[in-house]
Short mmCIF file of C-alpha atoms and ligand atoms in Angstrom, two decimals:
data_model
loop_
_atom_site.label_atom_id
_atom_site.label_comp_id
_atom_site.label_asym_id
_atom_site.label_seq_id
_atom_site.Cartn_x
_atom_site.Cartn_y
_atom_site.Cartn_z
CA MET A 83 -18.31 -2.76 33.64
CA ALA A 84 -19.41 -1.75 30.14
CA LEU A 85 -16.53 -1.55 27.69
CA THR A 86 -15.94 1.60 25.65
CA ARG A 87 -16.34 0.82 21.96
CA PHE A 88 -14.12 2.40 19.29
CA HIS A 89 -14.54 2.22 15.49
CA ASN A 90 -12.18 2.25 12.57
CA ILE A 91 -12.32 5.04 10.03
CA VAL A 92 -12.30 3.94 6.39
CA GLY A 93 -13.09 6.32 3.54
CA GLY A 94 -14.34 8.88 6.06
CA ARG A 95 -16.87 6.53 7.68
CA GLU A 96 -16.74 5.00 11.17
CA VAL A 97 -16.92 1.24 10.67
CA ALA A 98 -16.86 -2.02 12.61
CA ALA A 99 -14.96 -5.05 11.32
CA LYS A 100 -16.60 -6.71 8.31
CA ASP A 101 -16.94 -10.07 10.02
CA GLY A 102 -14.38 -10.36 12.83
CA GLY A 103 -16.44 -8.88 15.64
CA TRP A 104 -14.58 -7.14 18.47
CA PHE A 105 -11.56 -7.71 20.65
CA ALA A 106 -10.79 -6.21 24.04
CA SER A 107 -8.00 -3.95 25.26
CA ALA A 108 -6.90 -4.25 28.89
CA ASN A 109 -5.67 -1.63 31.34
CA PRO A 110 -2.16 -2.67 32.52
CA PHE A 111 -2.67 -1.05 35.92
CA ASP A 112 -5.56 -3.27 36.97
CA GLY A 113 -5.49 -6.02 34.34
CA ARG A 114 -9.15 -5.36 33.45
CA ASP A 115 -10.56 -5.05 29.94
CA TRP A 116 -11.77 -1.52 29.35
CA ALA A 117 -12.23 -1.05 25.58
CA GLU A 118 -13.48 -2.91 22.52
CA LEU A 119 -11.89 -2.57 19.12
CA PRO A 120 -12.93 -3.88 15.69
CA HIS A 121 -11.28 -7.27 15.12
CA GLY A 122 -10.13 -6.56 11.58
CA GLY A 123 -9.13 -9.13 8.99
CA ALA A 124 -7.90 -9.28 5.40
CA ALA A 125 -11.12 -7.80 3.98
CA ASP A 126 -10.93 -4.82 6.34
CA ALA A 127 -7.28 -4.24 5.46
CA ALA A 128 -8.07 -4.36 1.75
CA ALA A 129 -10.99 -1.94 2.15
CA ALA A 130 -8.76 0.55 4.00
CA VAL A 131 -6.08 0.34 1.29
CA GLU A 132 -8.67 0.80 -1.46
CA ALA A 133 -10.09 3.86 0.31
CA ALA A 134 -6.60 5.35 0.63
CA HIS A 135 -5.88 4.62 -3.02
CA ALA A 136 -9.16 6.21 -4.13
CA ALA A 137 -8.27 9.34 -2.14
CA PHE A 138 -4.77 9.42 -3.63
CA THR A 139 -5.92 9.14 -7.23
CA GLY A 140 -9.25 11.02 -7.19
CA GLY A 141 -11.37 13.43 -5.16
CA ASP A 142 -10.09 16.62 -3.55
CA TRP A 143 -6.73 15.56 -2.05
CA PRO A 144 -4.63 15.47 -5.24
CA LYS A 145 -6.19 18.77 -6.32
CA LEU A 146 -5.05 20.66 -3.22
CA THR A 147 -2.05 22.91 -3.57
CA ALA A 148 0.87 22.06 -1.31
CA THR A 149 0.10 25.22 0.68
CA GLN A 150 -3.46 24.04 1.27
CA ARG A 151 -2.14 20.65 2.40
CA GLY A 152 0.14 22.40 4.84
CA LYS A 153 -2.77 24.40 6.25
CA LEU A 154 -4.71 21.19 6.91
CA LEU A 155 -1.76 19.78 8.81
CA ARG A 156 -1.54 22.90 10.94
CA ARG A 157 -5.29 22.84 11.61
CA LEU A 158 -4.91 19.24 12.76
CA ALA A 159 -2.10 20.35 15.08
CA ASP A 160 -4.48 22.77 16.79
CA LEU A 161 -7.09 20.06 17.30
CA ILE A 162 -4.52 17.72 18.85
CA GLU A 163 -3.54 20.49 21.23
CA ARG A 164 -7.21 20.99 22.14
CA ASP A 165 -7.74 17.25 22.82
CA ALA A 166 -4.33 16.45 24.32
CA GLU A 167 -5.61 15.53 27.78
CA LYS A 168 -8.28 13.18 26.45
CA LEU A 169 -5.86 11.48 24.05
CA ALA A 170 -3.17 11.12 26.70
CA ALA A 171 -5.62 9.54 29.16
CA LEU A 172 -6.60 6.98 26.51
CA GLU A 173 -2.95 6.13 25.92
CA VAL A 174 -2.38 5.59 29.65
CA ARG A 175 -5.40 3.29 29.94
CA ASP A 176 -4.01 1.25 27.05
CA ASN A 177 -0.26 1.13 27.72
CA GLY A 178 0.09 1.97 31.42
CA LYS A 179 2.78 4.61 30.93
CA LEU A 180 2.69 7.67 33.17
CA TYR A 181 0.04 10.28 32.39
CA ALA A 182 2.72 12.94 32.83
CA GLU A 183 4.85 11.23 30.14
CA MET A 184 1.97 10.64 27.72
CA LEU A 185 0.53 14.14 28.16
CA GLY A 186 3.98 15.58 27.53
CA GLN A 187 4.22 13.50 24.34
CA VAL A 188 0.73 14.35 23.07
CA ARG A 189 1.26 18.06 23.76
CA TYR A 190 4.49 17.85 21.74
CA ILE A 191 2.90 16.07 18.74
CA PRO A 192 1.39 19.26 17.20
CA GLU A 193 4.95 20.45 16.51
CA TRP A 194 5.40 17.62 13.96
CA PHE A 195 2.30 18.77 12.09
CA HIS A 196 3.31 22.44 12.23
CA TYR A 197 6.85 21.65 11.07
CA PHE A 198 5.89 19.33 8.22
CA GLY A 199 2.88 21.51 7.38
CA GLY A 200 5.38 24.29 6.81
CA LEU A 201 7.55 21.99 4.73
CA ALA A 202 4.70 20.87 2.43
CA ASP A 203 5.08 23.77 -0.01
CA LYS A 204 8.88 23.71 0.07
CA ILE A 205 9.15 20.43 -1.82
CA GLU A 206 11.03 21.58 -4.88
CA GLY A 207 12.33 20.01 -8.03
CA ALA A 208 15.17 21.46 -10.09
CA VAL A 209 15.85 22.65 -13.58
CA LEU A 210 18.81 20.57 -14.73
CA PRO A 211 21.77 21.84 -16.69
CA THR A 212 21.88 19.70 -19.80
CA ASP A 213 24.65 18.43 -22.02
CA LYS A 214 22.19 17.88 -24.87
CA PRO A 215 21.47 20.79 -27.20
CA GLN A 216 17.87 21.86 -27.54
CA MET A 217 16.68 19.83 -24.63
CA PHE A 218 15.02 21.16 -21.49
CA SER A 219 15.03 18.95 -18.43
CA TYR A 220 13.66 19.26 -14.90
CA THR A 221 12.75 17.13 -11.88
CA ARG A 222 9.54 16.85 -9.90
CA ARG A 223 9.26 15.41 -6.37
CA GLU A 224 6.07 13.38 -6.24
CA PRO A 225 4.35 11.53 -3.37
CA LEU A 226 4.93 7.77 -3.26
CA GLY A 227 1.23 6.91 -2.97
CA VAL A 228 -0.51 4.84 -0.31
CA VAL A 229 1.57 4.48 2.87
CA VAL A 230 0.83 1.84 5.51
CA ALA A 231 1.93 3.11 8.95
CA ILE A 232 2.40 0.28 11.47
CA THR A 233 3.00 1.32 15.09
CA PRO A 234 3.97 -0.38 18.38
CA TRP A 235 2.40 -0.06 21.81
CA ASN A 236 4.88 2.02 23.72
CA SER A 237 4.20 5.52 22.32
CA PRO A 238 1.33 5.03 19.89
CA LEU A 239 0.49 8.59 18.86
CA LEU A 240 3.99 10.08 18.96
CA LEU A 241 5.44 7.37 16.74
CA LEU A 242 2.42 7.66 14.45
CA ALA A 243 2.95 11.41 14.11
CA TRP A 244 6.56 10.80 13.04
CA LYS A 245 5.15 8.93 10.01
CA LEU A 246 1.90 10.78 9.33
CA ALA A 247 3.20 14.34 9.32
CA PRO A 248 5.84 13.86 6.58
CA ALA A 249 3.64 11.40 4.62
CA LEU A 250 0.72 13.83 4.46
CA ALA A 251 2.95 16.83 3.82
CA ALA A 252 4.38 14.92 0.85
CA GLY A 253 0.86 14.30 -0.48
CA CYS A 254 0.59 10.58 0.31
CA THR A 255 -2.51 8.94 1.75
CA VAL A 256 -2.29 6.61 4.71
CA VAL A 257 -3.62 3.43 6.30
CA ILE A 258 -2.76 3.20 10.00
CA LYS A 259 -2.36 -0.15 11.71
CA PRO A 260 -1.93 0.48 15.46
CA SER A 261 -0.72 -2.15 17.92
CA GLU A 262 -3.47 -4.56 18.98
CA PHE A 263 -2.61 -3.65 22.59
CA THR A 264 -2.99 0.13 22.21
CA SER A 265 -5.43 1.02 19.43
CA ALA A 266 -7.88 3.27 21.29
CA SER A 267 -5.98 6.56 21.18
CA THR A 268 -5.26 6.10 17.47
CA LEU A 269 -8.95 5.59 16.64
CA GLU A 270 -9.96 8.62 18.69
CA PHE A 271 -7.18 10.65 17.05
CA ALA A 272 -8.23 9.53 13.54
CA ARG A 273 -11.60 11.24 14.03
CA LEU A 274 -9.86 14.61 14.08
CA PHE A 275 -8.93 14.44 10.40
CA ALA A 276 -12.51 15.00 9.21
CA GLU A 277 -12.87 17.90 11.65
CA ALA A 278 -9.64 19.44 10.38
CA GLY A 279 -11.02 19.28 6.82
CA PHE A 280 -9.02 16.42 5.32
CA PRO A 281 -10.90 14.75 2.46
CA ALA A 282 -12.36 11.32 3.24
CA GLY A 283 -9.96 8.44 2.67
CA VAL A 284 -6.75 10.40 3.16
CA VAL A 285 -6.29 8.76 6.58
CA ASN A 286 -7.80 5.35 7.34
CA THR A 287 -7.36 2.89 10.18
CA VAL A 288 -7.50 -0.86 10.52
CA THR A 289 -7.25 -2.54 13.91
CA GLY A 290 -6.59 -6.18 14.63
CA PHE A 291 -3.72 -8.60 15.10
CA GLY A 292 -0.52 -8.18 13.12
CA GLY A 293 -0.55 -11.67 11.69
CA GLU A 294 -4.15 -11.28 10.48
CA VAL A 295 -4.25 -7.83 8.89
CA GLY A 296 -0.50 -7.40 8.33
CA PRO A 297 0.02 -9.61 5.26
CA THR A 298 -2.76 -7.90 3.27
CA LEU A 299 -1.49 -4.45 4.20
CA VAL A 300 2.14 -5.18 3.40
CA GLU A 301 1.59 -7.11 0.16
CA HIS A 302 -1.36 -5.21 -1.31
CA PRO A 303 -0.48 -4.10 -4.87
CA LEU A 304 -1.93 -0.60 -4.24
CA VAL A 305 0.44 0.05 -1.30
CA ALA A 306 3.63 1.93 -2.17
CA LYS A 307 5.38 2.04 1.19
CA ILE A 308 5.39 0.55 4.67
CA ALA A 309 6.54 2.80 7.50
CA PHE A 310 7.06 0.48 10.46
CA THR A 311 8.04 0.88 14.09
CA GLY A 312 8.30 -2.25 16.21
CA GLY A 313 10.46 -5.22 17.04
CA ASP A 314 13.30 -6.31 14.76
CA ALA A 315 11.87 -9.79 14.10
CA THR A 316 8.59 -8.27 12.85
CA GLY A 317 10.55 -5.63 10.95
CA ALA A 318 12.66 -8.26 9.18
CA HIS A 319 9.53 -10.20 8.23
CA ILE A 320 7.85 -7.07 6.83
CA TYR A 321 11.02 -6.15 4.94
CA GLN A 322 11.04 -9.59 3.27
CA GLN A 323 7.36 -9.40 2.33
CA ALA A 324 7.78 -5.85 1.02
CA ALA A 325 10.83 -6.88 -1.02
CA LYS A 326 8.78 -9.44 -2.92
CA HIS A 327 6.70 -6.57 -4.28
CA ILE A 328 9.51 -3.94 -4.47
CA LYS A 329 7.87 -1.63 -1.95
CA HIS A 330 9.56 1.20 -0.08
CA VAL A 331 10.13 0.71 3.64
CA THR A 332 11.34 2.62 6.62
CA LEU A 333 11.99 0.51 9.69
CA GLU A 334 12.41 1.87 13.21
CA LEU A 335 13.37 -1.14 15.29
CA GLY A 336 14.85 -2.08 18.62
CA GLY A 337 17.99 -1.17 20.52
CA LYS A 338 20.46 -2.11 23.24
CA SER A 339 21.80 1.36 23.67
CA PRO A 340 24.99 2.05 25.67
CA ASN A 341 24.97 4.95 28.12
CA ILE A 342 28.69 5.53 28.83
CA ILE A 343 29.90 7.21 32.03
CA PHE A 344 33.53 8.37 32.14
CA ALA A 345 35.39 9.07 35.39
CA ASP A 346 35.66 12.77 34.43
CA ALA A 347 31.85 13.19 34.28
CA ASN A 348 29.67 14.85 36.90
CA LEU A 349 28.73 11.52 38.49
CA ASP A 350 25.50 12.76 40.10
CA ASP A 351 24.19 14.00 36.75
CA ALA A 352 25.37 10.82 35.04
CA ALA A 353 23.55 8.64 37.56
CA LYS A 354 20.35 10.59 36.91
CA GLY A 355 20.95 10.17 33.17
CA ALA A 356 21.29 6.42 33.65
CA ILE A 357 17.98 6.35 35.54
CA SER A 358 16.13 8.38 32.89
CA GLY A 359 17.56 6.10 30.22
CA ILE A 360 16.09 2.92 31.67
CA PHE A 361 13.39 3.47 34.30
CA ALA A 362 11.43 6.23 32.56
CA ALA A 363 8.49 4.55 30.79
CA SER A 364 9.41 1.38 32.73
CA GLY A 365 12.14 0.77 30.17
CA GLN A 366 9.61 0.37 27.36
CA THR A 367 11.34 2.65 24.90
CA CYS A 368 13.36 1.70 21.86
CA ILE A 369 16.05 4.16 22.99
CA ALA A 370 16.33 2.69 26.50
CA GLY A 371 19.91 3.04 27.76
CA SER A 372 19.77 -0.57 28.92
CA ARG A 373 23.58 -0.99 29.05
CA VAL A 374 25.28 1.51 31.32
CA LEU A 375 29.06 1.37 30.78
CA VAL A 376 31.05 2.81 33.70
CA GLN A 377 34.79 3.53 33.81
CA ARG A 378 36.37 1.09 36.23
CA SER A 379 37.91 3.72 38.57
CA VAL A 380 34.43 5.08 39.45
CA TYR A 381 32.45 1.88 38.92
CA ASP A 382 31.39 1.22 42.52
CA ALA A 383 30.64 4.88 43.21
CA VAL A 384 28.37 5.10 40.14
CA VAL A 385 26.58 1.80 40.88
CA ASP A 386 25.88 3.06 44.41
CA ARG A 387 24.51 6.36 43.09
CA ILE A 388 22.22 4.69 40.52
CA VAL A 389 20.90 2.18 43.06
CA ALA A 390 20.31 4.96 45.60
CA ILE A 391 18.04 6.85 43.19
CA ALA A 392 16.31 3.79 41.71
CA GLN A 393 15.36 2.33 45.08
CA THR A 394 13.31 5.44 45.90
CA ALA A 395 11.27 5.18 42.68
CA LYS A 396 7.55 5.19 43.46
CA LEU A 397 5.57 2.50 41.67
CA GLY A 398 1.86 3.08 41.33
CA ASP A 399 -1.14 4.22 39.33
CA PRO A 400 0.16 5.85 36.14
CA MET A 401 -2.59 8.49 36.38
CA ASP A 402 -1.24 9.59 39.78
CA ALA A 403 1.15 12.54 39.47
CA ALA A 404 3.37 11.14 42.27
CA THR A 405 4.00 7.84 40.44
CA GLN A 406 7.43 7.47 38.83
CA VAL A 407 7.27 3.90 37.49
CA GLY A 408 4.12 2.40 36.00
CA PRO A 409 3.26 -1.15 34.94
CA ILE A 410 4.42 -3.06 31.87
CA THR A 411 2.00 -2.73 28.96
CA THR A 412 1.05 -6.39 28.53
CA MET A 413 1.08 -9.47 30.71
CA GLN A 414 3.15 -11.34 28.11
CA GLN A 415 5.74 -8.55 28.16
CA ARG A 416 5.78 -8.59 31.99
CA ASP A 417 6.52 -12.32 31.89
CA LYS A 418 9.20 -11.81 29.24
CA VAL A 419 10.91 -9.20 31.43
CA LEU A 420 10.82 -11.56 34.43
CA SER A 421 12.28 -14.38 32.31
CA TYR A 422 15.22 -12.13 31.32
CA ILE A 423 15.86 -11.48 35.01
CA ASP A 424 16.12 -15.25 35.54
CA ILE A 425 18.45 -15.55 32.54
CA ALA A 426 20.71 -12.77 33.87
CA ARG A 427 20.97 -14.44 37.27
CA ALA A 428 21.71 -17.83 35.68
CA ASP A 429 24.43 -16.22 33.53
CA GLY A 430 26.15 -14.87 36.66
CA ALA A 431 25.11 -11.19 36.70
CA ARG A 432 24.83 -9.73 40.23
CA CYS A 433 21.35 -8.39 41.02
CA VAL A 434 21.80 -5.28 43.18
CA LEU A 435 18.21 -4.01 43.07
CA GLY A 436 14.73 -5.40 42.39
CA GLY A 437 14.53 -8.58 40.37
CA LYS A 438 10.88 -9.52 40.89
CA ARG A 439 7.27 -8.39 40.94
CA PRO A 440 6.62 -5.84 43.72
CA ASP A 441 5.20 -7.17 47.03
CA ASP A 442 2.83 -4.21 47.45
CA ALA A 443 -0.73 -5.62 47.50
CA ALA A 444 -2.09 -2.36 46.02
CA LEU A 445 -0.23 -3.18 42.80
CA GLY A 446 -1.32 -6.82 42.81
CA ARG A 447 -3.59 -6.72 39.77
CA GLY A 448 -1.18 -4.65 37.66
CA TRP A 449 1.62 -5.93 35.44
CA PHE A 450 4.50 -4.44 37.43
CA VAL A 451 8.17 -5.37 37.62
CA GLU A 452 10.44 -3.71 40.19
CA PRO A 453 13.17 -1.45 38.82
CA THR A 454 15.97 -3.99 38.48
CA ILE A 455 19.72 -3.44 38.30
CA PHE A 456 22.41 -5.98 37.47
CA ALA A 457 26.05 -5.14 38.20
CA ASP A 458 29.18 -6.94 36.98
CA VAL A 459 27.49 -7.69 33.68
CA HIS A 460 29.70 -8.93 30.87
CA ASN A 461 28.80 -7.78 27.38
CA ASP A 462 28.62 -11.41 26.21
CA MET A 463 25.71 -12.17 28.54
CA ARG A 464 22.24 -12.34 26.99
CA ILE A 465 21.05 -9.56 29.31
CA ALA A 466 23.57 -7.26 27.57
CA ARG A 467 22.84 -8.44 24.03
CA GLU A 468 19.06 -8.83 23.73
CA GLU A 469 16.41 -6.14 23.99
CA VAL A 470 14.40 -6.69 27.20
CA PHE A 471 12.02 -3.71 26.81
CA GLY A 472 11.46 -3.36 30.53
CA PRO A 473 12.95 -1.75 33.67
CA VAL A 474 16.10 -3.88 33.74
CA LEU A 475 19.54 -2.22 33.70
CA SER A 476 22.88 -3.89 33.05
CA ILE A 477 25.97 -2.07 34.38
CA ILE A 478 29.22 -3.01 32.64
CA PRO A 479 32.74 -1.83 33.60
CA PHE A 480 35.27 -0.52 31.05
CA ASP A 481 38.92 0.56 31.19
CA ASP A 482 39.49 3.39 28.70
CA ASP A 483 38.01 5.11 25.61
CA ASP A 484 38.95 2.29 23.24
CA ASP A 485 37.45 -0.30 25.58
CA ALA A 486 34.23 1.75 25.89
CA VAL A 487 33.91 2.04 22.10
CA ARG A 488 34.61 -1.68 21.64
CA ILE A 489 31.92 -2.71 24.15
CA ALA A 490 29.40 -0.08 23.04
CA ASN A 491 29.65 -1.03 19.37
CA ASP A 492 29.64 -4.77 20.09
CA SER A 493 25.89 -5.07 19.50
CA ILE A 494 23.62 -6.00 16.63
CA TYR A 495 21.79 -2.73 17.33
CA GLY A 496 22.77 0.92 16.83
CA LEU A 497 19.81 3.11 17.73
CA ALA A 498 21.24 5.50 20.31
CA ALA A 499 24.09 6.08 22.76
CA GLY A 500 24.88 8.39 25.68
CA VAL A 501 28.25 9.81 26.71
CA TRP A 502 28.88 11.45 30.10
CA THR A 503 32.13 13.40 30.26
CA SER A 504 33.46 16.87 31.08
CA SER A 505 35.92 16.75 28.18
CA ILE A 506 34.73 18.39 24.95
CA ALA A 507 37.38 16.51 22.99
CA ARG A 508 36.21 13.18 24.37
CA ALA A 509 32.55 14.11 23.70
CA ILE A 510 33.28 14.77 20.02
CA THR A 511 35.65 11.84 19.52
CA MET A 512 33.26 9.37 21.15
CA SER A 513 30.33 10.75 19.14
CA ASP A 514 32.33 10.10 15.97
CA ARG A 515 33.24 6.56 16.96
CA LEU A 516 29.90 5.28 18.24
CA ARG A 517 27.87 3.37 15.66
CA ALA A 518 24.43 4.77 16.52
CA GLY A 519 21.84 6.98 14.83
CA THR A 520 21.63 9.33 17.84
CA VAL A 521 24.36 10.24 20.34
CA TRP A 522 23.54 12.28 23.44
CA VAL A 523 26.29 13.97 25.44
CA ASN A 524 25.58 14.76 29.10
CA THR A 525 21.88 14.17 28.49
CA TYR A 526 19.65 11.27 27.43
CA ARG A 527 16.32 10.68 25.66
CA ALA A 528 16.03 14.03 23.86
CA VAL A 529 14.07 13.92 20.59
CA SER A 530 12.64 16.66 18.39
CA PHE A 531 10.58 17.15 15.23
CA MET A 532 13.64 18.92 13.81
CA ALA A 533 16.18 16.17 14.56
CA PRO A 534 16.57 13.07 12.34
CA PHE A 535 15.98 9.86 14.25
CA GLY A 536 16.73 6.29 13.21
CA GLY A 537 18.99 3.34 13.58
CA TYR A 538 22.31 1.96 12.44
CA LYS A 539 22.67 -1.79 11.93
CA LYS A 540 19.68 -3.88 13.03
CA SER A 541 17.99 -0.85 14.59
CA GLY A 542 16.48 0.12 11.29
CA ILE A 543 16.47 1.73 7.88
CA GLY A 544 15.65 5.35 7.10
CA ARG A 545 15.14 8.40 9.30
CA GLU A 546 12.09 10.03 10.86
CA SER A 547 11.77 13.74 11.83
CA GLY A 548 13.89 16.55 10.48
CA GLN A 549 13.71 17.89 6.94
CA HIS A 550 15.10 14.73 5.40
CA ALA A 551 12.12 12.67 6.63
CA ILE A 552 9.88 14.06 3.92
CA VAL A 553 12.18 12.58 1.26
CA GLU A 554 11.26 9.13 2.60
CA TYR A 555 7.72 9.72 1.24
CA LEU A 556 8.69 11.21 -2.15
CA GLN A 557 10.01 9.92 -5.43
CA THR A 558 11.75 11.87 -8.16
CA LYS A 559 10.58 12.14 -11.73
CA CYS A 560 12.78 13.56 -14.47
CA VAL A 561 11.04 15.29 -17.37
CA TRP A 562 12.76 15.80 -20.77
CA ILE A 563 11.34 18.26 -23.32
CA ASN A 564 12.69 18.38 -26.82
CA LEU A 565 12.98 21.98 -28.06
CA ALA A 566 14.20 21.09 -31.55
CA ASP A 567 11.93 21.11 -34.60
CA ASP A 568 13.48 18.11 -36.25
CA VAL A 569 13.18 14.50 -35.13
CA PRO A 570 16.65 12.98 -34.80
CA ASN A 571 17.75 9.53 -36.00
CA PRO A 572 15.37 7.18 -34.12
CA PHE A 573 17.86 4.28 -34.20
CA VAL A 574 20.42 5.83 -31.80
CA MET A 575 20.12 7.01 -28.24
CA ARG A 576 19.95 10.75 -27.71
P1 LIG B 769 5.93 -5.69 17.38
O1 LIG B 769 6.97 -5.85 16.35
O2 LIG B 769 5.45 -6.89 18.10
O3 LIG B 769 4.61 -5.02 16.78
C1 LIG B 769 4.67 -3.76 16.11
C2 LIG B 769 3.48 -3.65 15.17
O4 LIG B 769 3.62 -4.60 14.13
C3 LIG B 769 2.13 -3.92 15.83
O5 LIG B 769 1.18 -3.00 15.33
C4 LIG B 769 1.81 -5.32 15.34
O6 LIG B 769 0.43 -5.60 15.29
C5 LIG B 769 2.40 -5.27 13.95
N1 LIG B 769 2.66 -6.58 13.34
C6 LIG B 769 2.97 -7.75 13.94
N2 LIG B 769 3.13 -8.73 13.02
C7 LIG B 769 2.91 -8.16 11.81
C8 LIG B 769 2.92 -8.65 10.47
N3 LIG B 769 3.18 -9.93 10.17
N4 LIG B 769 2.66 -7.79 9.46
C9 LIG B 769 2.40 -6.49 9.74
N5 LIG B 769 2.36 -5.97 10.98
C10 LIG B 769 2.62 -6.80 12.01
O7 LIG B 769 6.50 -4.60 18.39
P2 LIG B 769 5.87 -4.13 19.78
O8 LIG B 769 6.10 -5.24 20.74
O9 LIG B 769 4.52 -3.57 19.58
O10 LIG B 769 6.81 -2.91 20.15
C11 LIG B 769 8.02 -3.07 20.80
C12 LIG B 769 9.18 -3.01 19.83
O11 LIG B 769 9.14 -1.80 19.08
C13 LIG B 769 10.50 -3.00 20.52
O12 LIG B 769 11.41 -3.88 19.88
C14 LIG B 769 10.98 -1.58 20.38
O13 LIG B 769 12.37 -1.41 20.44
C15 LIG B 769 10.43 -1.20 19.07
N6 LIG B 769 10.32 0.26 18.98
C16 LIG B 769 11.16 0.93 18.14
C17 LIG B 769 11.10 2.32 18.08
C18 LIG B 769 12.00 3.10 17.17
O14 LIG B 769 11.65 4.22 16.85
N7 LIG B 769 13.12 2.57 16.73
C19 LIG B 769 10.18 3.00 18.86
C20 LIG B 769 9.34 2.28 19.70
C21 LIG B 769 9.42 0.91 19.74
#
């Protein structure tokens, strides 16, 4: 079968890699290669950064008013809406997540560009009161410069939009480095910028392997900031490289989020919440509620309810509307998930559902893992401490509120948490005590362009979405104007 070929966009032109040739992207549902991407290297990364820098310092982009910038973002939003089905289908072919999930995400992405497009001309400085006579002083909020946006494979376009919309609204220019496993939708999406009227070079892409293009992107002297979403080991490496050159970073990393079910909760709703926290997207979300904590008095009843729902989950073709659980995005990740199942068994966790690849011959070529549930998990076990990034749930008992907080917070991560209770007092108290960037009460996995998102502890630095996100792409300049006619003594500070 002929592979579909995609090109990078650098300085407004569609380009192949300078000398790396092409690499293939495989469809997780059938394991077959379906697309070819430019195999970028250091020279391609440098060219993309130089194009972004040229667009930041010259040409039409810096001349646009903030209102005009905002209009471009909103025009882009309309084009995404127009092409949502095509973009979502590309994402599914690359990462194997359900079409229903990816279409929902892509249809939601325009909101980020409308919201931040509206914010573009509300970036305001201030006139400062001054303690110095005959001095006028004010601040300006200026764009940081060239931003490198590095994205993972699980939700390529959504997580890209979280970076692009505030970066462009702030007036930055961008180089996008998508995951080597899921680059196709990003390259197709990048073509929309020219159609929306963005000047060439404002948005550029470079595809390839992280270790090959990453170092040039992160350490290039013309790059001001790295906005990264991915694993915490990669994030820590990028943070170290960026520190050597004093670059700004935001890091959105992994999680081991607790989803806590109290005895006073509606247990049917809570069981559904536990399912949506871990089996949606086959567990390949940073916010996966991979540790379900259940109050001991209702422990067995809740385990039974969760197993009852999970065992009916329909595995299948992610393009099929009836499918509820799709494959894992890469074969390596499938094998990693299976190895964690072995580790959990060896550590003494009790497997009450799944625990292997499905027997169904129709799924034989795909990278599937059955929805898997471990009961009687202790929070010291590796299955409760390390991010699996797959459809594997650990269910841990707890005694009371203090015990739940102790277990929930006993993690290197702090991305999100869920609380299921009918007590408003408990909902608020628990939300205060949980060390996580997002807390959901009687719901799970809600995100919005208006709501700040990010991690405590090893789950990251900085916030995406919400008004504050634009600050992550701005820096403040203070201007002093002397109103006096005379020049004061030059040998003392004013
Ligand atoms: P990853 O860290 O392996 O890769 C992420 C990106 O970094 C890819 O584009 C990769 O090519 C690039 N990269 C790798 N090495 C690099 C280097 N040396 N320099 C520069 N770039 C480099 O992560 P992944 O496996 O693609 O994604 C899964 C991880 O992402 C999980 O840990 C998950 O929790 C995390 N994630 C976090 C969020 C969040 O918002 N907090 C959202 C989704 C995923």
